[in-house]
PDB file of C-alpha atoms in Angstrom:
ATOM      1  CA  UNK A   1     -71.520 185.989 129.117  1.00 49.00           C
ATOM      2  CA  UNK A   2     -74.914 185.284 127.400  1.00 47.00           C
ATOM      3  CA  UNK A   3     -73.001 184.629 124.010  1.00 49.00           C
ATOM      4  CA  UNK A   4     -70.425 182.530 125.826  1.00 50.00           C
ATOM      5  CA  UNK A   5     -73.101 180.756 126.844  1.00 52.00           C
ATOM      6  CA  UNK A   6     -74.237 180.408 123.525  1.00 57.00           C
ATOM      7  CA  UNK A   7     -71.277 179.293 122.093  1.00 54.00           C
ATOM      8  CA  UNK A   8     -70.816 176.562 125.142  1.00 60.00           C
ATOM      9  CA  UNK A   9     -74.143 174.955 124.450  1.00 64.00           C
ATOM     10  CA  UNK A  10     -73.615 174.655 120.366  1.00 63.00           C
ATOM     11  CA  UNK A  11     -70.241 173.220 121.214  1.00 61.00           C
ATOM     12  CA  UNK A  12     -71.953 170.542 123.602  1.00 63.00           C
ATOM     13  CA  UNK A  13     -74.853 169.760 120.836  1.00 64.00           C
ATOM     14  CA  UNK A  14     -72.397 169.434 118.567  1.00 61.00           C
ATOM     15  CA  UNK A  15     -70.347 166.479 120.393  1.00 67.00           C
ATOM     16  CA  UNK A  16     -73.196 164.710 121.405  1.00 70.00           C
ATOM     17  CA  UNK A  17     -74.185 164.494 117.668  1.00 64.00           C
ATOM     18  CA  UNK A  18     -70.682 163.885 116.505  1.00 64.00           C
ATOM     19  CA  UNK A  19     -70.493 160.692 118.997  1.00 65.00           C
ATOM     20  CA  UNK A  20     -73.906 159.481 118.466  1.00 60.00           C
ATOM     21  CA  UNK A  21     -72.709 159.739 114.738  1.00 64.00           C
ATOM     22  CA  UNK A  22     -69.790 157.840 115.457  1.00 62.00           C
ATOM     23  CA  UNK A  23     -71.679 154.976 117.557  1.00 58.00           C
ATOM     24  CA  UNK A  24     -74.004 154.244 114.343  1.00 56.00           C
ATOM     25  CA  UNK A  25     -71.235 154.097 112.264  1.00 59.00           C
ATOM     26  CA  UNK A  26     -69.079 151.412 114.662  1.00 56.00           C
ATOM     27  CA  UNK A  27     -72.336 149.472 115.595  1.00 53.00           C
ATOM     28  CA  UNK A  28     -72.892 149.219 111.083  1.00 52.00           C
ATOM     29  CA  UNK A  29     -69.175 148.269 110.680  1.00 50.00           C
ATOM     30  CA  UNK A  30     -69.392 145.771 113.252  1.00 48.00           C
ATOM     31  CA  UNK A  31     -72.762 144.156 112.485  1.00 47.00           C
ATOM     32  CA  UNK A  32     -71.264 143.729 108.838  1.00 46.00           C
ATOM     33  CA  UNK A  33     -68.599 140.892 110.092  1.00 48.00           C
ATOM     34  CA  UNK A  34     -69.915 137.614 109.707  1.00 55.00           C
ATOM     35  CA  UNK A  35     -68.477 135.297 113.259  1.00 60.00           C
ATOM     36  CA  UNK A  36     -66.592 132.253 112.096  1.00 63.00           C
ATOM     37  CA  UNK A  37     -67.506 129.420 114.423  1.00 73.00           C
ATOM     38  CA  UNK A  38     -65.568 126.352 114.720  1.00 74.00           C
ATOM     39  CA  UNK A  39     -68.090 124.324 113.010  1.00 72.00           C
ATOM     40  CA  UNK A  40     -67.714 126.191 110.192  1.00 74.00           C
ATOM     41  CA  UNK A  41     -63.845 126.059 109.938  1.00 78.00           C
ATOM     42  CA  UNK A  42     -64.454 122.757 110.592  1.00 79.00           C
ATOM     43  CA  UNK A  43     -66.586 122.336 107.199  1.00 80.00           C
ATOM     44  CA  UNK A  44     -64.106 123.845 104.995  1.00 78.00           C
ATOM     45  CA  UNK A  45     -61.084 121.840 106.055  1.00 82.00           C
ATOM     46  CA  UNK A  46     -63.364 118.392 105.471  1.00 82.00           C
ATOM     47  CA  UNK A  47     -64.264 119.808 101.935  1.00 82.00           C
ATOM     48  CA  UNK A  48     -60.721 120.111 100.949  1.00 85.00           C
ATOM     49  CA  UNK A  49     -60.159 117.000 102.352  1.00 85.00           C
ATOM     50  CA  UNK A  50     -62.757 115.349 100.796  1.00 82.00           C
ATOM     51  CA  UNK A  51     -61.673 116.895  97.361  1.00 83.00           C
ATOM     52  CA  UNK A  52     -58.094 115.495  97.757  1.00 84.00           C
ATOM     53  CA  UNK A  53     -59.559 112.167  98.860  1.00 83.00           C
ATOM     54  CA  UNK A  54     -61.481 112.184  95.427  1.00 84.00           C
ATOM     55  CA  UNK A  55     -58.809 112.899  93.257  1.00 84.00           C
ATOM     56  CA  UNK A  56     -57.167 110.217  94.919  1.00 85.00           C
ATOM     57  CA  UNK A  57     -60.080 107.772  94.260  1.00 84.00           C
ATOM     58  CA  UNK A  58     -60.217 108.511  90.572  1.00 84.00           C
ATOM     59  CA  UNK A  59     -56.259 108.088  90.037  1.00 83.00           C
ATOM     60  CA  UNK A  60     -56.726 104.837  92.043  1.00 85.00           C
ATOM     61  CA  UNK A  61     -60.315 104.053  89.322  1.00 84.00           C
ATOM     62  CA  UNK A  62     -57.998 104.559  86.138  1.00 83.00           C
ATOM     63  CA  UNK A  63     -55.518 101.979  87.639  1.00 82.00           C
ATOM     64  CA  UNK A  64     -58.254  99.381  88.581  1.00 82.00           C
ATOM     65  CA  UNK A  65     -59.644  99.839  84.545  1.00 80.00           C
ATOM     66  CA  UNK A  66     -56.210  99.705  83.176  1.00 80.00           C
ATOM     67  CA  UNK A  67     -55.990  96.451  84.703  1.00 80.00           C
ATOM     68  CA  UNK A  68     -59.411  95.272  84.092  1.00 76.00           C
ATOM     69  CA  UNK A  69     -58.401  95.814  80.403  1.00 78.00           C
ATOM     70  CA  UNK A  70     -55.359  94.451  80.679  1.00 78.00           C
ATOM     71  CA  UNK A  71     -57.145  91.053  81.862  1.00 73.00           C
ATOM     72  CA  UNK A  72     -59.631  91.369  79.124  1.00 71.00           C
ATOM     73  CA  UNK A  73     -57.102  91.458  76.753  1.00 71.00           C
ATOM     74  CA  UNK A  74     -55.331  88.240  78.292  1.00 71.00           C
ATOM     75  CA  UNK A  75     -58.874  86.395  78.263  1.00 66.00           C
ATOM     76  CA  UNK A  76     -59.185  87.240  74.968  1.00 63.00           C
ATOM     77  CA  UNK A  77     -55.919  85.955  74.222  1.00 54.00           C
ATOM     78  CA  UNK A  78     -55.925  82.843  75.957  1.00 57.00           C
ATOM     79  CA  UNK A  79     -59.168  82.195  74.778  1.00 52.00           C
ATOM     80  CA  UNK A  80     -60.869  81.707  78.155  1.00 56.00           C
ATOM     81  CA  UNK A  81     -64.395  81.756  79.477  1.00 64.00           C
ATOM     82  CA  UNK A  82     -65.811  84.704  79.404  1.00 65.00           C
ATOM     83  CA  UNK A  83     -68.482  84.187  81.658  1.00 69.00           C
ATOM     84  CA  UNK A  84     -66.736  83.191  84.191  1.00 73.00           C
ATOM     85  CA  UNK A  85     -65.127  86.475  84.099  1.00 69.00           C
ATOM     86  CA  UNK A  86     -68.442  88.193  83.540  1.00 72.00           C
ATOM     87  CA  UNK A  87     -69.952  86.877  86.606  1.00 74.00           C
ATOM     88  CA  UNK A  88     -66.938  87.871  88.902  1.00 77.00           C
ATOM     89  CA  UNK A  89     -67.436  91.171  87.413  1.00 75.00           C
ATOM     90  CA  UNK A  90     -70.960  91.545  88.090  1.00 77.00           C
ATOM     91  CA  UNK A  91     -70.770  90.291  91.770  1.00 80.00           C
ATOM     92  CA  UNK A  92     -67.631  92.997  92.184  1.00 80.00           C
ATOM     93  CA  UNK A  93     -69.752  95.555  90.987  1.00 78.00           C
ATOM     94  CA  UNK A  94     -73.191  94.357  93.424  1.00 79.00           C
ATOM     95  CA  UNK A  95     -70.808  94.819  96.248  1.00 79.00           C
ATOM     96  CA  UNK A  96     -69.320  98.316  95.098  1.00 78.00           C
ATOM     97  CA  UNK A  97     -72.867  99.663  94.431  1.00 78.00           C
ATOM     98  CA  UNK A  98     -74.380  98.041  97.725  1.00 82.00           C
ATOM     99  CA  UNK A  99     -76.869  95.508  96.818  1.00 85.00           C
ATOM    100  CA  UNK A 100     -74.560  93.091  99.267  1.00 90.00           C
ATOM    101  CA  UNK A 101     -74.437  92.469 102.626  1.00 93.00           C
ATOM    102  CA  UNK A 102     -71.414  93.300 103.970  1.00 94.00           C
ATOM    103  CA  UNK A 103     -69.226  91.890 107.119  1.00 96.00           C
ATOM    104  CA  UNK A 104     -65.826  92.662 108.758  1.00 96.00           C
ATOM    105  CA  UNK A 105     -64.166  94.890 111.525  1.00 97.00           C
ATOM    106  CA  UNK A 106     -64.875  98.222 112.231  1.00 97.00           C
ATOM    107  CA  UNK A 107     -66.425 101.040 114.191  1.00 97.00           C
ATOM    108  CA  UNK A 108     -69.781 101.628 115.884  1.00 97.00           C
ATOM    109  CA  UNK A 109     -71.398 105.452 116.745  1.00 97.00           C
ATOM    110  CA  UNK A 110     -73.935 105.869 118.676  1.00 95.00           C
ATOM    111  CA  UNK A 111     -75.062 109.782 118.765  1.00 92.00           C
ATOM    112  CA  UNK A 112     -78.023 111.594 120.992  1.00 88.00           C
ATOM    113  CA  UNK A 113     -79.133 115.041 121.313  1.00 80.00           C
ATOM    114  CA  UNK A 114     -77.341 116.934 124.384  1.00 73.00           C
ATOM    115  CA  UNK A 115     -79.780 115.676 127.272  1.00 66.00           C
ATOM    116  CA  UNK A 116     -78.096 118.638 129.997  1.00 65.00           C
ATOM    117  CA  UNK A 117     -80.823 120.560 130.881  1.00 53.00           C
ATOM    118  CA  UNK A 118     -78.972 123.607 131.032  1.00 58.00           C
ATOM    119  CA  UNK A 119     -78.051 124.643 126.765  1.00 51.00           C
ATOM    120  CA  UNK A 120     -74.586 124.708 126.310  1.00 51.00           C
ATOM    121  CA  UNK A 121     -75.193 126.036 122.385  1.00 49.00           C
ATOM    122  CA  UNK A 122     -75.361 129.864 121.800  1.00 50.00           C
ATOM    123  CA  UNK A 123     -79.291 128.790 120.432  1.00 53.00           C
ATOM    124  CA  UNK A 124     -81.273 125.543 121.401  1.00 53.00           C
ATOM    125  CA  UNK A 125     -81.077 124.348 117.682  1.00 59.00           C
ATOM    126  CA  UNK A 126     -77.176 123.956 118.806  1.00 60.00           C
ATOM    127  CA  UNK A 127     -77.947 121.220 120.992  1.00 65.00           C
ATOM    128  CA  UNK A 128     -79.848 118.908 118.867  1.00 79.00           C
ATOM    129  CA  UNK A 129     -78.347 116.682 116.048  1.00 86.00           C
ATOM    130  CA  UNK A 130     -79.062 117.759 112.802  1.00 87.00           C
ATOM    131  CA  UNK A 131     -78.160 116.504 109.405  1.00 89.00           C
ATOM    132  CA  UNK A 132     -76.001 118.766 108.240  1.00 90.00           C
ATOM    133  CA  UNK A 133     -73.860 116.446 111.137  1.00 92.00           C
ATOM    134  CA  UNK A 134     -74.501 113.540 110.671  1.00 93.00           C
ATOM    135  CA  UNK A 135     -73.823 114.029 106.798  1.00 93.00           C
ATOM    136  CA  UNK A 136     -70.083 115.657 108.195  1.00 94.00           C
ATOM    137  CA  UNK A 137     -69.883 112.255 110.308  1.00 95.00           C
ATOM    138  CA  UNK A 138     -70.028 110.298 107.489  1.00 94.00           C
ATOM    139  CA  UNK A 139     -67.966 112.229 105.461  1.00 94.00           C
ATOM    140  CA  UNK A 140     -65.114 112.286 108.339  1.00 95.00           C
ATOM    141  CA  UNK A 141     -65.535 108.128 107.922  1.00 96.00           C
ATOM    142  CA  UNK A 142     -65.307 108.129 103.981  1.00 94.00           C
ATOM    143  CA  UNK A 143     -62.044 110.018 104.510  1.00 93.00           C
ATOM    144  CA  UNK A 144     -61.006 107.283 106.933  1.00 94.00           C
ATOM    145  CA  UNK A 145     -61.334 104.901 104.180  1.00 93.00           C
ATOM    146  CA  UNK A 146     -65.222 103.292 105.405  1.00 95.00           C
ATOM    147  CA  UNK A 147     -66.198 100.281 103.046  1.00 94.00           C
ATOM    148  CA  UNK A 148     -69.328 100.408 103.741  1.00 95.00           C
ATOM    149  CA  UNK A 149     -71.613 102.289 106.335  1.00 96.00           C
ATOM    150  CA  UNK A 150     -75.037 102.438 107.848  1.00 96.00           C
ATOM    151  CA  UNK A 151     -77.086 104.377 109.964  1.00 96.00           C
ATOM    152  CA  UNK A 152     -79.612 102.709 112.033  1.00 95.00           C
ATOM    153  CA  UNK A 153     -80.023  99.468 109.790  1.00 94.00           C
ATOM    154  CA  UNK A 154     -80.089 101.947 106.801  1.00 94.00           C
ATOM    155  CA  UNK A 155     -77.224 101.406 103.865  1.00 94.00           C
ATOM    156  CA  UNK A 156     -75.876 104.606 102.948  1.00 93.00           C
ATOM    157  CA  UNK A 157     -75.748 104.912  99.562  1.00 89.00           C
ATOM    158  CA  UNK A 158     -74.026 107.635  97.055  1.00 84.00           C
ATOM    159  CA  UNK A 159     -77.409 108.538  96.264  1.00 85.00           C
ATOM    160  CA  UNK A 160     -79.010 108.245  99.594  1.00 87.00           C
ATOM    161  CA  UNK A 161     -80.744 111.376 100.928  1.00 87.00           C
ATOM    162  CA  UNK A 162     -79.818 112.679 104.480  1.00 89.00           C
ATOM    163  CA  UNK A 163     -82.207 115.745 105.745  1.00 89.00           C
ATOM    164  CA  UNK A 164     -83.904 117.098 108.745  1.00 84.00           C
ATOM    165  CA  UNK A 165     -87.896 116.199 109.169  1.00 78.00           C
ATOM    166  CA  UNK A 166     -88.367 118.073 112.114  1.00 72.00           C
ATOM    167  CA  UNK A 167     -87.516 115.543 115.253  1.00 76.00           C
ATOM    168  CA  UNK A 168     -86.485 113.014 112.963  1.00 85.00           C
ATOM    169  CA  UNK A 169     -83.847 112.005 110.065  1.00 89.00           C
ATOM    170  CA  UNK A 170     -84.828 110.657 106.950  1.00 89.00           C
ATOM    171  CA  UNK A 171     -82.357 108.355 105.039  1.00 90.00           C
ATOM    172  CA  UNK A 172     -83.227 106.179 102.157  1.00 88.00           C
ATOM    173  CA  UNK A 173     -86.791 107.412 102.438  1.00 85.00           C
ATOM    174  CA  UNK A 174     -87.022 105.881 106.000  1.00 88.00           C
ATOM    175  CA  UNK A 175     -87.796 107.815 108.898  1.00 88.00           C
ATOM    176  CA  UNK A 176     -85.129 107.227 111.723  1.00 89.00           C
ATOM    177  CA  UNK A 177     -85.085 108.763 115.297  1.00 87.00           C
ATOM    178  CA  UNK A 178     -82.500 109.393 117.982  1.00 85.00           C
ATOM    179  CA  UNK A 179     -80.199 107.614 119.117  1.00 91.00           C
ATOM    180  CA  UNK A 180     -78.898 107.538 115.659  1.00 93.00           C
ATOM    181  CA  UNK A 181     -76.170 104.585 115.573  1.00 96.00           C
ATOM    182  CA  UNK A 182     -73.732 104.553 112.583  1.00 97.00           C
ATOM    183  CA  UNK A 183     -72.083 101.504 111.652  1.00 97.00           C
ATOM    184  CA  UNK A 184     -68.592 101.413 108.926  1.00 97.00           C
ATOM    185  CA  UNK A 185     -66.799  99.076 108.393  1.00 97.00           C
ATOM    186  CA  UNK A 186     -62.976  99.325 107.789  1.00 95.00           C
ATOM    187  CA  UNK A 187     -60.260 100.206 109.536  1.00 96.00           C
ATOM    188  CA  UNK A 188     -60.571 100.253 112.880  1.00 95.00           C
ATOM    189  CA  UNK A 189     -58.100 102.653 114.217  1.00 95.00           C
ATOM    190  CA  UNK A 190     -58.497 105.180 111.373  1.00 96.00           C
ATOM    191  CA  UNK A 191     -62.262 104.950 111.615  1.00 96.00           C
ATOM    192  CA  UNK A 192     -61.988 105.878 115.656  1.00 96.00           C
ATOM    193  CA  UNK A 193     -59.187 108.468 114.779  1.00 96.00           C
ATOM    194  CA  UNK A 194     -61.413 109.801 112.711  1.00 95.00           C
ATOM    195  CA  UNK A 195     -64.700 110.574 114.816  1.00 95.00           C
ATOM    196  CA  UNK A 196     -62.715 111.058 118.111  1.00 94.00           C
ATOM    197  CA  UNK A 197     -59.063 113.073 117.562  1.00 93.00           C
ATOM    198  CA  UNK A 198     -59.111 116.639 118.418  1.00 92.00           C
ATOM    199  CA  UNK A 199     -59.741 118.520 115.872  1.00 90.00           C
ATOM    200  CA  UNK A 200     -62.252 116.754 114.071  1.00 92.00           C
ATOM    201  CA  UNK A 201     -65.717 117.495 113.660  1.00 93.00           C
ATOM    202  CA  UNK A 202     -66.846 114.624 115.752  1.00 93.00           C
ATOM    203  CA  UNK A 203     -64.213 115.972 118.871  1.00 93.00           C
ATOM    204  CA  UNK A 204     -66.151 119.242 118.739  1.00 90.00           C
ATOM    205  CA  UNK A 205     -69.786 118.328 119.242  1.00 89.00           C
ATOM    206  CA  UNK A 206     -69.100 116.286 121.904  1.00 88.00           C
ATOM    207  CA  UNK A 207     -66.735 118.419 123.847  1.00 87.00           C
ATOM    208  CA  UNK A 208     -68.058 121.755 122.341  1.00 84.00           C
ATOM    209  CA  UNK A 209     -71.779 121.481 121.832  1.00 82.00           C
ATOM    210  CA  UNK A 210     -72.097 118.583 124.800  1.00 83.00           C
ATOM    211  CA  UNK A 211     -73.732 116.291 121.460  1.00 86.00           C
ATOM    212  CA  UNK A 212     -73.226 112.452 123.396  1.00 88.00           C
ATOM    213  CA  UNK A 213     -71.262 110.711 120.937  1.00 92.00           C
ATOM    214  CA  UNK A 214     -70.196 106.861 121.713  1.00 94.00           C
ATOM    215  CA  UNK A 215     -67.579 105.365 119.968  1.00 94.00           C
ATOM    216  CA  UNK A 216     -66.621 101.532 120.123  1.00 95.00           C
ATOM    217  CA  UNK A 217     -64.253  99.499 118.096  1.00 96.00           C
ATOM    218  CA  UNK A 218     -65.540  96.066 116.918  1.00 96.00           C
ATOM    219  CA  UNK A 219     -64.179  93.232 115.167  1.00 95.00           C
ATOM    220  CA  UNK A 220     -67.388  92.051 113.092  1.00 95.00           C
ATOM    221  CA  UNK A 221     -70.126  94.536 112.411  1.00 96.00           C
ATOM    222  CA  UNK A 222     -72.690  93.617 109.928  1.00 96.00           C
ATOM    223  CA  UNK A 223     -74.327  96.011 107.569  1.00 95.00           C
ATOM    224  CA  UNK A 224     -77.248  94.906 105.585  1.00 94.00           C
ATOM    225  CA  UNK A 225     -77.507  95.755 101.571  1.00 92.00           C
ATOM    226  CA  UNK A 226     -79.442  98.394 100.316  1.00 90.00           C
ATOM    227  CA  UNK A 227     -83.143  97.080 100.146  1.00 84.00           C
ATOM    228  CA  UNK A 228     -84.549 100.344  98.251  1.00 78.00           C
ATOM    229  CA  UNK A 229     -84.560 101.230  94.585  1.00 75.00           C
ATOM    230  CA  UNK A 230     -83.914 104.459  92.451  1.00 73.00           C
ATOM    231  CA  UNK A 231     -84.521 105.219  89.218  1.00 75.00           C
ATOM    232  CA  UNK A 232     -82.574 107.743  86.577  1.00 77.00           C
ATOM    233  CA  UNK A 233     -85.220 110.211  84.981  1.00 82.00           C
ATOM    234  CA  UNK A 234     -82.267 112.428  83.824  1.00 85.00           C
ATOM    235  CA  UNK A 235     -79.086 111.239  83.601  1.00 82.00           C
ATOM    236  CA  UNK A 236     -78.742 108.580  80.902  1.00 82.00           C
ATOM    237  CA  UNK A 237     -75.721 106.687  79.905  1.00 78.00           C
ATOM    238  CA  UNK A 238     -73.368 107.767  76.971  1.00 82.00           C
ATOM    239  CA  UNK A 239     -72.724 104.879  74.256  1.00 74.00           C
ATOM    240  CA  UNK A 240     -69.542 104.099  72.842  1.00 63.00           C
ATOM    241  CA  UNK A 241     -68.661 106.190  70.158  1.00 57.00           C
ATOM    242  CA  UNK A 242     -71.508 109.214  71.029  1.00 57.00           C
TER     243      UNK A 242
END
């Protein structure tokens, strides 16, 4: 009986360490899976669509210098003015770079931190607008096909920064506070599609992560130039022929 006993207790030590084993080993294999939220799947699907949308944009650029050639060659033919041309040309490139105000129909966002008391996000940081949204925003609106956009009075720019500065959001060097209101101009219906339709990354903060997101259509919105400056220290342009 005494080695029965024996026996019965090594068994019973033996389970407990065989399932304690097995615990550690489901609790590692677990811990190793990284959870894919829906602001993340969200991210991915607006970088391939961004991609696509800048393939399109340089197809669209070769066609716009083919027939900016193609003119230049007919000027040079005719024997026209060339400053008349050159002139047109510079004021088409101030209002492509954004050194012009701009005017026309469009699509105004106005976007505050979620003021429930109660958090809705898994962590507090969930309920507060950050940049990495706003710059997702404004990539959503690009897509859409916005001429020109702004964010409280501030002319986004290619080269504009968007980050975080604790309570604040600094574009352009500026710092800007909440409500953040976002301006584009283009069209209308596209632009709203684009911030409100389910599915997009605008739909899910403000029916996900409770962010208060306003929407209205508008037929003139005005959005001043870009009043800053910027300098290249690196990048310098290639001459002809290097």
């Amino acid at each position: 009986m005494k080695r029965k006993g024996n026996v019965n207790i090594i068994l019973l030590s033996f389970s407990i360490l065989l399932g304690f084993m097995l615990v550690v080993q489901m609790k590692q294999h677990v811990e190793s899976y990284n959870l894919v939220t829906l602001k993340s799947i969200q991210i991915k699907k607006n970088e391939i669509i961004n991609s696509e949308k800048e393939i399109e944009e340089l197809k669209l650029l070769i066609k716009e210098k083919q027939g900016e050639l193609k003119k230049l060659e007919e000027f040079n033919y005719k024997g026209e003015d060339m400053q008349e041309l050159l002139v047109e040309e510079s004021n088409k490139n101030k209002v492509i770079a954004g050194f012009t105000d701009m005017e026309g129909p469009g699509i105004v966002i106005k976007m505050q931190d979620n003021q429930n008391i109660e958090v809705v996000g898994s962590e507090i940081k969930d309920d507060v607008i950050h940049d990495a949204d706003i710059l997702e925003i404004l990539n959503d609106l690009r897509v859409a096909g916005a001429e020109a956009i702004s964010i409280n009075g501030q002319r986004v720019m290619p080269m504009s920064e968007i980050k975080c500065g604790g309570p604040i959001i600094r574009v352009n060097g500026k710092s800007l506070g909440s409500p953040f209101v976002i301006k584009a101009i283009g069209n209308s219906k596209q632009l709203y599609a684009a911030i409100n339709a389910p599915g997009t990354f605008g739909y899910t903060l403000k029916n996900v992560y409770k962010i208060s997101i306003e929407s209205t259509v508008e037929d003139k919105i005005h959005i001043p130039a870009y009043s800053g400056y910027f300098s290249f220290y690196y990048a310098k342009p290639i001459k002809e022929g290097d």
